[in-house]
Amino acid sequence: MLPADPITLRTFDGGCRTRTTVMRPDRYRQLGQLELPLTVRGGGYSYSAASFAADRPVLDLRAFNRVLRFAPEAGEVEVEAGLTLGALLQFLTPRGFWCPVIPGYPAITVGGCIAADVHGKSHSLHGNFRKWTKQIALAGLGPGLTFCSREQNAELFELSCGGLGLTGPIVRATLRIVPLLGGQVSTERTPVQSVQQGYELLRSAETNAEFAYSWHRPWCVGDRSFGPGFVFRGATVPGTPLPRPEEFAYRPLAPDASDRRLPASLFGGPGNLGTRAAYVVAAAMQANRRMMTDSLFASLFPFVAQAHYFHAFGRRGLQEVQVLVPHVSACSFLDELEALCRETRPPAAVIALKLFHGESFALRYDGEGLSIAIDMARHPAADRFLDRFDDLCRDYRPRLNLLKDSRLGRALFEHCYPEAEDFRRALRRNGLLGRYGSTLAARLGLA
Amino acid sequence: MSPPASPPLAKTQTALIVGSTAGLGRALAEHFATQGWDLVITGRDDRDLYALASDLRLRAGVGVWPLTLDLNQPGCSWSLSATLGQRTAIQAVLLPAGAVDPADEMAADETLAAGLVRGNFLGLAEVVRQALPHLDTNGATIVGFGSIAACRGRSRNVYYGAAKRALAAYFEALRHSLAPRLVRVQYYVLGYIDTQLAAGQPLRLPKGDPHELAKLVRRSLHRDLGTRYFPYWWSPLCFALRILPWPLFQRLKF
């Protein structure tokens, strides 16, 4: 048995806190001495409690963070899954390669990206992380590592990609990489008056932008529009100098974002007016700034420079919901969301839209449609909004991002994920049900 | 994987790191590699050793020669001499390897006791003996790592503490014997370090950062240090522990 240290872990959104123990193996032979049940942890940045539980120790695999093989001619890199995305890009991009599915924070591990099957800002073009994962190696299934790919142990591979770590520790991964055309990213920022207008613009931009997303202020401007904001469309600039490794230096946020949180939230309550005023002033100052050119790092990870965004939610933290609504019902969903916001006035900070072009399977947050994320402060008004938002989800049955919502209950999950029972059965068939779990998995009835 | 060929005649600086696959050894290997040193690294498990070697080669772009070496096996370092080859000049020999065992008490069996003494003292002395002919004649440094457990014998870590005290005496002798040559001998006495050795223990004092220690070791390579404590504040603590009268010391539970 590996030695374990007591630790208090908290979700990134601050919604769940647990006292548990953590084991930090740093040798391969230690992976053969694991005693189950366990929770597998990567960077620990999930908004819901996917990487810890009170009733089982946590296995922290961040010491397995080495680059094992770099084969540019084959378009592959093999790494240990504890490697962070920031470190992966720090290695790949100066050599003229990258993996273009990059979620918003560089301290997330490759294993976490696979287990959560994350998406970046370019889902409609590049898909989810699974699309770029060729092979993984799982520990805990036999005496050594168990290699899984689309050809070998295919069921385990499919279950592990987006499987929330319930198939065991992912120790190694072979990723597909492509040439990086330049080290600068040019972004066009177009103001829009409403979320509906943002959605229309995103759809029209889908074919000619490398990435596209929109951010909206969740305000109702009179009776006319809801969610003024900006649509961002951009691409790497071919021929610009490739990034230097030192461009990837940053000071990571604590996994629960608690290191410098303000005493109270600036969203909702008395701070809200000041925040709105600051928004208006900032927007007015940047009104003419339509084209922006940034370094790749700053474009991929805007929250590294804007960590104060998370601190502004105060000590109680934030709440996020993210849903994927099929295009056929996206417009009416946005209209109902507008009506709900007008009625309940949630202390929301931002609404973010992205287009998805994929296929839903098992627990993955993937499919075809519009992804809508809403960040809000922990506040009674947010609870009122979220209760009604759940009703909306019951009606529309969108895909829910299980890793973003730390209060999502089993009933709504099973209502929106009819595949949940198939996933449980597959875990049982492979002898994995209950071996690995988390507070999130217990809440959703998956462990 | 095929066994590595002997490293070529050194153009850059080369360090031999014994026990490099985890903890302090890995921190040393990563730091020296990022500073452009070629490395001969050893470890017990090929999986860890070759993973580290690949990583250092790819990310730091330095030459790395991995060598499987189990200090618990007598004669373990014969292969080391072959790897270093007659033409290789080594500028630094770093010996962070070590082992602890929770069953290391007075009643520990002979095999366990012998293993701890070999892994923490005899095996390292054997490596030094094999490495000496390969040291750079223009100047080299041998760095050993002891433990505060050797400060004063107690009922826990019995054979580990004894082996580390033997290692301290050996390094003192080594420094004395190599004084006429251009070889510096340094010995770090380590307090709690944030590695697997300290994991799961209810420690009353903070742990030192192995990466900070790695930087300190490299920065200090050209100094005639003798013995140094890390973290530094263990020096007065160990002094106080050593002079603590027996009637008081025997009551301590740690």
XYZ file of C-alpha atoms in Angstrom:
701
model
C 0.000 0.000 0.000
C 1.311 3.426 -0.943
C 1.647 6.007 1.817
C -1.147 8.564 1.779
C -1.283 12.090 3.122
C -4.466 13.617 4.555
C -5.749 16.510 2.483
C -8.810 18.707 2.019
C -9.848 18.988 -1.621
C -12.363 21.344 -3.140
C -13.870 21.624 -6.587
C -12.791 24.462 -8.869
C -16.203 26.080 -8.479
C -15.937 25.909 -4.694
C -19.192 23.958 -4.416
C -17.907 20.747 -2.888
C -15.236 20.215 -0.248
C -14.033 16.887 1.140
C -11.461 15.621 3.604
C -9.681 12.612 2.156
C -6.194 11.172 1.638
C -3.969 11.436 -1.403
C -1.347 9.025 -2.735
C 1.291 10.346 -5.116
C 3.063 7.437 -6.822
C 6.164 8.299 -8.807
C 7.367 4.865 -9.941
C 5.760 2.332 -12.266
C 6.089 -0.515 -9.786
C 3.906 1.461 -7.344
C 1.072 1.330 -9.868
C 1.087 -2.427 -9.428
C 0.567 -2.080 -5.667
C -2.673 -0.106 -5.777
C -5.422 -1.131 -3.405
C -8.938 -0.436 -4.574
C -11.303 1.390 -4.443
C -9.690 4.638 -5.575
C -10.377 7.999 -7.121
C -8.107 9.026 -9.978
C -7.000 12.648 -10.107
C -5.248 14.697 -12.766
C -4.829 18.450 -12.396
C -7.912 18.646 -10.164
C -9.558 21.499 -12.074
C -12.998 19.977 -12.659
C -15.917 22.104 -11.507
C -17.672 19.051 -10.130
C -16.086 16.586 -7.718
C -14.736 14.209 -10.365
C -11.317 13.778 -8.788
C -11.977 13.060 -5.129
C -14.306 11.304 -2.740
C -14.492 11.009 1.012
C -14.771 7.222 1.096
C -11.668 6.326 -0.937
C -8.129 7.621 -1.326
C -7.153 9.816 -4.241
C -4.496 8.697 -6.700
C -2.585 11.742 -7.913
C -0.668 10.865 -11.082
C 1.034 14.166 -11.786
C 4.503 12.653 -11.260
C 3.926 10.672 -14.453
C 4.544 13.670 -16.647
C 7.295 12.734 -19.084
C 7.480 12.980 -22.853
C 8.226 9.474 -24.089
C 8.299 9.663 -27.872
C 8.070 12.388 -30.461
C 7.466 11.212 -34.011
C 6.686 14.247 -36.179
C 6.842 12.217 -39.379
C 4.068 9.958 -38.046
C 2.191 12.900 -36.504
C 2.380 11.401 -33.017
C 3.625 12.202 -29.574
C 3.584 9.722 -26.696
C 3.454 11.171 -23.215
C 2.684 10.168 -19.676
C -0.811 11.267 -18.806
C 0.182 13.452 -15.849
C 1.805 15.908 -18.260
C -0.018 19.223 -18.270
C -1.317 20.770 -21.465
C 0.920 23.768 -20.870
C 3.996 21.524 -20.690
C 2.860 19.555 -23.739
C 2.482 22.720 -25.804
C 5.739 24.082 -24.421
C 7.395 21.012 -25.916
C 5.418 20.765 -29.164
C 4.900 24.309 -30.387
C 8.558 25.440 -30.617
C 9.060 22.320 -32.772
C 6.245 23.429 -35.067
C 3.504 21.040 -33.920
C 0.450 21.074 -31.713
C -2.710 19.306 -30.768
C -5.472 21.829 -31.505
C -8.095 20.682 -28.968
C -7.083 22.802 -26.016
C -9.417 23.566 -23.101
C -9.079 26.837 -21.249
C -6.385 26.226 -18.637
C -2.792 24.979 -19.076
C -2.500 23.116 -15.760
C -5.030 20.488 -16.853
C -3.361 17.126 -17.457
C -3.485 15.026 -20.612
C -5.109 12.208 -18.600
C -7.751 14.628 -17.364
C -8.399 15.781 -20.928
C -8.997 12.186 -22.001
C -11.113 11.201 -19.000
C -13.251 14.305 -19.464
C -13.060 14.186 -23.281
C -12.641 17.930 -23.219
C -13.282 20.353 -26.038
C -11.490 23.527 -27.041
C -12.629 26.634 -28.845
C -12.812 24.915 -32.196
C -15.063 21.926 -31.680
C -16.870 22.263 -34.975
C -13.508 21.947 -36.742
C -11.381 19.770 -34.467
C -13.862 17.819 -32.347
C -13.197 16.599 -28.822
C -9.915 15.382 -27.310
C -10.801 11.766 -28.098
C -10.467 12.523 -31.787
C -6.775 13.315 -31.163
C -6.123 10.367 -28.857
C -4.691 7.325 -30.645
C -3.844 5.078 -27.729
C -3.981 5.086 -23.959
C -2.421 2.841 -21.309
C -4.446 2.036 -18.218
C -3.016 0.791 -14.930
C -4.786 -1.455 -12.465
C -6.275 -3.958 -14.922
C -3.463 -6.476 -14.838
C 0.151 -6.901 -13.831
C 1.388 -4.193 -16.217
C -0.197 -1.505 -18.315
C -3.205 -2.284 -20.512
C -2.960 -0.558 -23.889
C -6.235 0.504 -25.483
C -6.955 2.060 -28.846
C -9.607 1.929 -31.532
C -8.092 -1.395 -32.650
C -6.988 -2.931 -29.335
C -9.308 -3.199 -26.294
C -11.607 -0.869 -28.206
C -14.454 -0.981 -25.695
C -12.154 0.102 -22.863
C -10.765 2.865 -25.062
C -14.238 4.199 -25.831
C -15.336 3.940 -22.197
C -12.197 5.700 -20.961
C -12.490 8.673 -23.328
C -15.004 10.766 -21.414
C -15.370 8.060 -18.784
C -14.696 10.418 -15.857
C -11.784 8.271 -14.661
C -14.089 5.356 -13.844
C -12.105 2.871 -15.949
C -8.915 3.408 -13.965
C -5.782 5.494 -14.047
C -4.704 6.575 -17.527
C -0.910 6.461 -17.323
C 0.203 6.996 -20.914
C -1.312 8.440 -24.060
C -0.319 8.641 -27.698
C -1.741 11.776 -29.268
C -2.143 12.836 -32.854
C -0.367 16.100 -33.643
C -0.431 18.412 -36.658
C 1.885 21.154 -37.913
C 1.413 24.552 -36.317
C 1.325 27.241 -38.972
C 2.382 30.155 -36.799
C 2.907 31.349 -33.260
C 0.470 34.250 -33.411
C -3.300 34.134 -33.450
C -5.381 36.752 -35.164
C -8.867 37.219 -33.724
C -11.734 39.234 -35.088
C -14.075 40.576 -32.429
C -17.563 41.457 -33.590
C -20.053 43.132 -31.237
C -23.530 41.618 -31.139
C -26.669 42.811 -29.399
C -28.026 39.485 -28.186
C -27.252 35.803 -27.706
C -29.572 35.011 -30.595
C -27.576 37.304 -32.870
C -24.350 35.760 -31.555
C -25.625 32.291 -32.444
C -26.522 33.374 -35.976
C -23.113 34.939 -36.489
C -21.348 31.826 -35.151
C -23.219 29.652 -37.625
C -22.307 31.910 -40.508
C -18.649 31.951 -39.363
C -18.460 28.188 -38.919
C -16.996 27.474 -42.305
C -14.314 30.152 -42.482
C -12.823 30.401 -38.984
C -10.345 28.110 -37.261
C -12.106 28.818 -33.993
C -15.242 30.711 -33.104
C -17.040 31.400 -29.862
C -18.997 34.187 -28.255
C -19.144 35.774 -24.815
C -22.235 37.622 -23.689
C -23.078 39.756 -20.732
C -26.206 38.136 -19.292
C -28.187 41.361 -19.122
C -31.537 42.306 -20.508
C -31.303 45.650 -22.289
C -34.830 46.996 -21.953
C -37.326 44.820 -23.795
C -35.202 44.735 -26.902
C -32.318 42.350 -26.459
C -30.757 39.858 -24.105
C -27.037 39.231 -23.806
C -25.029 41.893 -25.615
C -21.518 40.671 -26.242
C -18.886 39.724 -28.769
C -18.308 36.969 -31.261
C -14.667 35.964 -31.547
C -13.451 34.339 -34.749
C -9.832 33.631 -35.377
C -7.013 31.587 -36.768
C -3.284 31.124 -36.360
C -1.321 33.469 -38.605
C 0.809 31.422 -41.015
C 4.473 32.293 -41.080
C 4.606 34.112 -37.743
C 7.458 32.999 -35.457
C 6.788 29.813 -33.531
C 6.389 30.179 -29.756
C 9.464 30.050 -27.545
C 9.362 27.683 -24.533
C 9.579 30.590 -22.076
C 6.279 31.971 -23.411
C 4.590 29.080 -21.623
C 5.719 30.128 -18.150
C 2.834 30.989 -15.858
C 1.816 30.858 -12.228
C -0.912 28.209 -11.931
C -4.129 28.942 -10.119
C -4.791 26.655 -7.165
C -7.072 23.809 -8.351
C -9.873 25.229 -6.227
C -9.111 28.836 -7.322
C -9.055 29.737 -3.636
C -5.623 31.317 -3.480
C -6.706 34.931 -3.937
C -10.479 34.947 -3.877
C -12.209 38.158 -2.866
C -14.191 38.081 0.394
C -17.493 38.577 -1.494
C -18.674 38.111 -5.048
C -18.693 40.998 -7.497
C -21.499 39.309 -9.402
C -24.863 39.602 -7.749
C -25.570 41.471 -4.529
C -24.184 44.939 -3.863
C -21.081 44.403 -6.034
C -23.139 43.849 -9.158
C -23.665 47.496 -10.074
C -19.959 48.214 -9.869
C -19.177 45.179 -12.006
C -21.703 46.264 -14.623
C -20.228 49.745 -14.673
C -16.728 48.291 -15.104
C -17.996 46.121 -17.966
C -19.559 49.112 -19.713
C -16.418 51.228 -19.335
C -14.151 48.393 -20.550
C -16.426 47.714 -23.531
C -16.529 51.422 -24.439
C -12.735 51.682 -24.242
C -12.298 48.714 -26.540
C -15.197 49.501 -28.857
C -12.963 50.122 -31.856
C -10.690 47.172 -31.235
C -12.042 44.788 -33.863
C -8.884 42.880 -34.769
C -6.520 41.482 -32.153
C -3.281 39.600 -32.555
C -2.025 37.666 -29.562
C 0.498 35.006 -28.794
C -0.720 31.434 -29.087
C -0.465 30.957 -25.324
C -2.546 34.065 -24.537
C -5.166 33.055 -27.103
C -5.443 29.473 -25.945
C -5.436 30.267 -22.246
C -7.085 33.679 -21.750
C -7.815 32.888 -18.108
C -4.125 32.741 -17.218
C -3.964 36.514 -17.657
C -7.505 36.949 -16.337
C -7.351 34.789 -13.223
C -9.026 37.674 -11.374
C -12.227 36.601 -13.139
C -12.399 33.526 -10.873
C -11.308 35.475 -7.809
C -14.150 37.935 -8.418
C -16.722 35.268 -7.543
C -15.638 35.547 -3.927
C -14.972 32.910 -1.295
C -18.180 30.999 -1.963
C -17.072 30.396 -5.520
C -19.017 30.173 -8.737
C -21.581 27.941 -10.365
C -21.487 26.919 -13.979
C -23.893 25.019 -16.149
C -23.111 23.980 -19.698
C -25.569 22.334 -22.038
C -25.442 21.208 -25.641
C -28.698 21.857 -27.487
C -29.335 20.493 -30.989
C -29.541 23.178 -33.678
C -33.171 22.329 -34.337
C -34.184 23.559 -30.884
C -31.349 26.008 -30.139
C -33.291 29.167 -31.029
C -36.301 28.317 -28.895
C -33.969 27.242 -26.041
C -32.241 30.645 -26.191
C -35.631 32.401 -26.177
C -36.716 30.454 -23.113
C -33.369 31.137 -21.460
C -33.900 34.833 -22.062
C -37.362 34.678 -20.508
C -35.946 32.811 -17.532
C -33.169 35.355 -17.006
C -35.628 38.240 -17.274
C -37.783 36.594 -14.630
C -35.214 35.325 -12.133
C -32.315 37.772 -12.738
C -29.495 35.356 -11.876
C -26.163 36.820 -10.679
C -24.538 35.610 -13.857
C -21.155 36.811 -15.083
C -21.038 35.510 -18.612
C -22.820 33.346 -21.149
C -20.519 31.601 -23.617
C -21.608 30.001 -26.870
C -19.739 27.507 -29.065
C -20.793 25.347 -31.944
C -20.357 21.576 -31.721
C -20.029 19.203 -34.594
C -19.652 15.678 -33.248
C -21.391 12.558 -32.081
C -22.794 11.846 -28.642
C -21.740 8.629 -26.949
C -21.821 7.335 -23.370
C -21.091 10.181 -20.948
C -19.253 12.435 -23.379
C -20.212 16.053 -23.755
C -20.315 15.822 -27.510
C -22.827 15.997 -30.311
C -24.243 18.353 -32.902
C -25.584 21.724 -31.860
C -25.006 24.816 -29.765
C -23.093 24.659 -26.484
C -24.262 27.205 -23.918
C -22.293 27.842 -20.728
C -23.458 30.161 -17.968
C -21.218 31.266 -15.081
C -22.838 32.754 -12.005
C -22.085 33.562 -8.397
C -23.246 31.323 -5.561
C -26.284 33.284 -4.461
C -29.948 32.496 -3.610
C -30.974 34.119 -6.909
C -28.710 31.654 -8.729
C -30.428 28.742 -6.976
C -33.826 30.035 -8.108
C -32.547 30.360 -11.655
C -30.945 26.904 -11.651
C -34.108 25.201 -10.377
C -35.979 26.646 -13.321
C -33.084 25.941 -15.671
C -33.337 22.271 -14.681
C -37.007 22.352 -15.709
C -35.917 23.748 -19.063
C -33.431 20.885 -19.408
C -36.148 18.373 -18.568
C -38.148 19.740 -21.497
C -35.289 19.954 -24.016
C -33.119 17.020 -22.840
C -29.809 18.596 -23.891
C -26.395 17.001 -23.247
C -25.220 18.279 -19.863
C -21.550 18.843 -19.181
C -21.184 16.604 -16.136
C -17.851 18.150 -15.178
C -19.135 21.696 -15.024
C -22.168 21.371 -12.762
C -21.441 20.385 -9.177
C -25.123 20.203 -8.163
C -26.500 18.124 -11.021
C -28.676 15.312 -9.647
C -29.071 11.719 -10.786
C -32.666 12.096 -11.983
C -31.927 14.899 -14.444
C -28.696 13.191 -15.521
C -30.498 9.965 -16.364
C -33.279 11.887 -18.066
C -30.794 13.614 -20.382
C -28.393 10.670 -20.710
C -30.376 7.567 -21.648
C -26.950 5.940 -22.305
C -26.105 6.020 -18.576
C -27.379 2.505 -17.960
C -25.371 1.183 -20.932
C -22.259 2.809 -19.450
C -22.910 1.152 -16.071
C -23.416 -2.208 -17.762
C -20.194 -1.837 -19.708
C -18.289 -1.018 -16.506
C -19.778 -4.091 -14.853
C -18.952 -6.276 -17.861
C -15.315 -5.191 -17.611
C -15.216 -5.706 -13.852
C -14.762 -1.988 -13.234
C -17.993 -0.917 -11.552
C -17.196 0.461 -8.109
C -13.419 0.032 -8.397
C -12.884 3.656 -9.301
C -15.258 6.388 -8.239
C -15.680 9.943 -7.095
C -18.193 12.151 -5.358
C -19.501 13.041 -8.823
C -19.857 9.392 -9.845
C -21.653 8.565 -6.596
C -24.019 11.509 -7.092
C -24.864 10.315 -10.604
C -25.168 6.667 -9.552
C -22.160 5.559 -11.604
C -20.052 3.998 -8.863
C 15.159 -1.586 -25.458
C 18.754 -2.363 -26.302
C 21.420 -1.502 -23.750
C 22.951 1.912 -24.327
C 26.387 2.290 -25.784
C 29.083 3.954 -23.716
C 28.881 7.717 -23.792
C 31.360 9.378 -26.123
C 34.282 11.487 -25.023
C 32.685 14.336 -23.128
C 32.565 17.745 -24.769
C 29.974 19.139 -22.407
C 29.867 18.435 -18.697
C 28.668 15.014 -17.638
C 27.094 13.965 -14.360
C 26.487 10.490 -13.012
C 23.286 10.363 -10.956
C 22.690 7.187 -8.975
C 19.038 6.628 -8.111
C 17.642 9.138 -10.558
C 14.153 7.879 -11.320
C 12.181 9.423 -8.482
C 12.248 12.025 -5.744
C 15.454 13.982 -5.305
C 17.310 11.946 -7.938
C 14.766 12.848 -10.590
C 14.785 16.506 -9.544
C 18.583 16.506 -9.890
C 18.441 14.800 -13.288
C 15.835 17.250 -14.604
C 17.674 20.295 -13.296
C 21.109 19.259 -14.534
C 19.625 18.356 -17.942
C 17.934 21.736 -18.298
C 21.313 23.305 -17.533
C 22.823 21.411 -20.469
C 24.624 18.604 -18.661
C 24.892 15.198 -20.269
C 23.828 12.511 -17.854
C 24.503 8.917 -16.948
C 21.440 7.969 -14.921
C 20.792 4.803 -12.962
C 17.733 3.238 -11.381
C 16.300 -0.124 -10.455
C 13.314 -0.198 -12.797
C 13.761 0.031 -16.574
C 10.278 1.483 -17.018
C 11.065 4.549 -14.920
C 14.631 4.794 -16.141
C 13.923 4.729 -19.867
C 10.907 7.028 -19.493
C 13.103 9.591 -17.767
C 15.900 9.169 -20.300
C 13.488 9.763 -23.213
C 12.010 12.796 -21.529
C 15.376 14.402 -20.795
C 16.677 13.738 -24.305
C 13.546 15.132 -25.941
C 12.841 18.100 -23.727
C 16.343 19.190 -22.710
C 18.157 17.932 -25.803
C 21.057 16.486 -23.816
C 22.808 13.135 -24.045
C 21.435 10.626 -21.548
C 22.744 7.103 -20.912
C 20.425 5.039 -18.715
C 21.813 2.111 -16.761
C 19.799 -0.352 -14.701
C 21.479 -0.636 -11.339
C 20.189 -2.209 -8.127
C 22.367 -1.148 -5.216
C 21.096 -4.110 -3.221
C 22.911 -6.498 -5.534
C 26.596 -7.049 -4.633
C 28.834 -6.179 -7.581
C 26.078 -3.984 -8.964
C 28.449 -1.291 -10.126
C 30.593 -3.476 -12.426
C 28.306 -2.562 -15.315
C 28.722 1.086 -14.389
C 32.410 1.036 -15.113
C 31.745 -0.524 -18.520
C 29.166 2.139 -19.335
C 31.336 5.036 -18.327
C 34.117 3.625 -20.471
C 37.767 4.488 -20.214
C 37.437 7.714 -22.203
C 34.575 9.422 -20.415
C 35.285 12.257 -18.050
C 32.727 12.769 -15.325
C 32.495 16.161 -13.662
C 29.905 15.302 -11.015
C 28.874 12.146 -9.209
C 25.577 12.594 -7.376
C 24.366 9.871 -5.038
C 20.775 10.571 -3.974
C 19.818 6.864 -3.930
C 18.446 5.537 -0.694
C 15.771 3.316 0.753
C 13.616 3.225 3.865
C 11.321 0.527 5.155
C 8.463 0.852 7.651
C 9.626 -2.421 9.263
C 13.062 -0.941 10.021
C 13.091 -1.574 13.789
C 15.339 -3.404 16.244
C 13.534 -6.654 15.503
C 13.969 -6.330 11.717
C 15.175 -9.516 10.059
C 18.661 -9.929 8.701
C 17.676 -9.638 5.040
C 15.931 -6.339 5.606
C 18.800 -4.987 7.685
C 21.389 -6.058 5.125
C 19.336 -4.536 2.298
C 19.067 -1.204 4.075
C 22.772 -1.090 4.834
C 23.650 -2.005 1.232
C 21.151 0.382 -0.352
C 22.083 3.329 1.841
C 25.806 2.819 2.296
C 27.734 -0.126 0.824
C 26.205 0.102 -2.646
C 26.973 3.816 -2.837
C 30.551 3.288 -1.659
C 30.908 0.670 -4.385
C 29.652 3.138 -7.012
C 32.146 5.759 -5.848
C 34.959 3.199 -6.115
C 33.963 2.381 -9.692
C 33.490 6.024 -10.670
C 36.763 7.375 -9.289
C 38.907 6.385 -12.296
C 36.473 8.166 -14.616
C 36.460 11.527 -12.841
C 37.658 14.539 -14.785
C 41.254 15.161 -13.825
C 40.642 18.902 -14.216
C 38.169 18.907 -11.376
C 35.138 16.952 -10.283
C 32.682 16.812 -7.417
C 31.215 13.864 -5.547
C 27.999 14.651 -3.713
C 26.477 12.389 -1.070
C 23.146 12.767 0.658
C 22.697 11.818 4.293
C 19.809 12.129 6.655
C 18.920 13.743 9.930
C 17.938 10.200 10.957
C 21.654 9.602 11.484
C 21.931 12.535 13.867
C 21.155 10.348 16.848
C 20.101 6.721 16.976
C 16.538 5.987 17.977
C 14.030 3.172 17.958
C 12.717 3.954 14.450
C 14.679 3.762 11.180
C 17.322 1.778 13.042
C 19.327 0.342 10.142
C 18.610 3.278 7.846
C 20.021 5.686 10.437
C 23.011 3.445 11.069
C 23.753 3.140 7.350
C 23.482 6.896 6.862
C 25.868 7.474 9.763
C 28.290 5.067 8.112
C 27.847 6.986 4.869
C 28.677 10.250 6.659
C 31.862 8.713 8.025
C 32.695 7.322 4.592
C 32.272 10.743 2.962
C 34.485 12.321 5.599
C 37.124 9.723 4.794
C 36.611 10.225 1.076
C 37.067 13.972 1.395
C 40.236 13.407 3.376
C 41.644 10.903 0.934
C 40.816 12.983 -2.158
C 42.065 16.253 -0.719
C 45.325 16.134 -2.718
C 43.394 15.633 -5.970
C 41.121 18.149 -7.675
C 38.040 16.346 -6.438
C 35.594 18.085 -4.134
C 33.521 15.951 -1.794
C 30.256 17.378 -0.512
C 27.774 15.866 1.870
C 24.228 17.166 2.329
C 22.366 16.176 5.480
C 18.725 16.203 4.501
C 15.760 16.980 6.704
C 12.252 16.188 5.536
C 12.100 16.428 1.751
C 8.884 16.375 -0.238
C 9.369 12.931 -1.775
C 7.903 9.462 -1.295
C 10.235 8.917 1.681
C 8.281 11.507 3.663
C 4.819 10.690 2.273
C 2.150 9.635 4.722
C 4.182 10.574 7.797
C 2.775 12.938 10.416
C 5.642 15.445 10.274
C 5.868 18.331 12.705
C 8.174 20.416 10.536
C 7.854 21.558 6.926
C 9.313 19.589 4.030
C 12.053 20.925 1.781
C 11.521 21.185 -1.962
C 13.670 18.690 -3.920
C 13.807 21.065 -6.902
C 15.241 23.832 -4.719
C 17.794 21.381 -3.391
C 18.720 20.361 -6.945
C 19.383 24.005 -7.807
C 21.446 24.452 -4.660
C 23.528 21.361 -5.430
C 24.365 22.557 -8.936
C 25.115 26.103 -7.837
C 27.438 24.825 -5.117
C 29.289 22.214 -7.154
C 32.485 24.241 -7.341
C 32.610 25.082 -3.667
C 34.513 23.224 -1.010
C 31.494 22.720 1.210
C 32.133 19.716 3.338
C 28.867 19.072 5.103
C 25.741 21.154 4.642
C 22.176 20.845 5.974
C 19.044 21.188 3.882
C 16.776 22.859 4.826
C 19.499 24.878 6.577
C 17.589 25.229 9.843
C 18.092 21.534 10.530
C 21.694 22.358 11.421
C 20.950 23.959 14.831
C 18.169 21.438 15.452
C 20.522 18.506 14.922
C 23.145 20.166 17.086
C 20.594 20.575 19.867
C 19.493 16.970 19.445
C 23.060 15.739 19.657
C 23.822 17.570 22.886
C 20.499 16.728 24.481
C 21.266 14.840 27.731
C 20.370 11.169 27.621
C 17.698 11.332 30.362
C 15.807 13.798 28.206
C 16.533 12.160 24.840
C 15.241 8.764 25.959
C 11.833 10.289 26.638
C 11.438 11.644 23.099
C 9.006 9.764 20.870
C 9.774 10.441 17.216
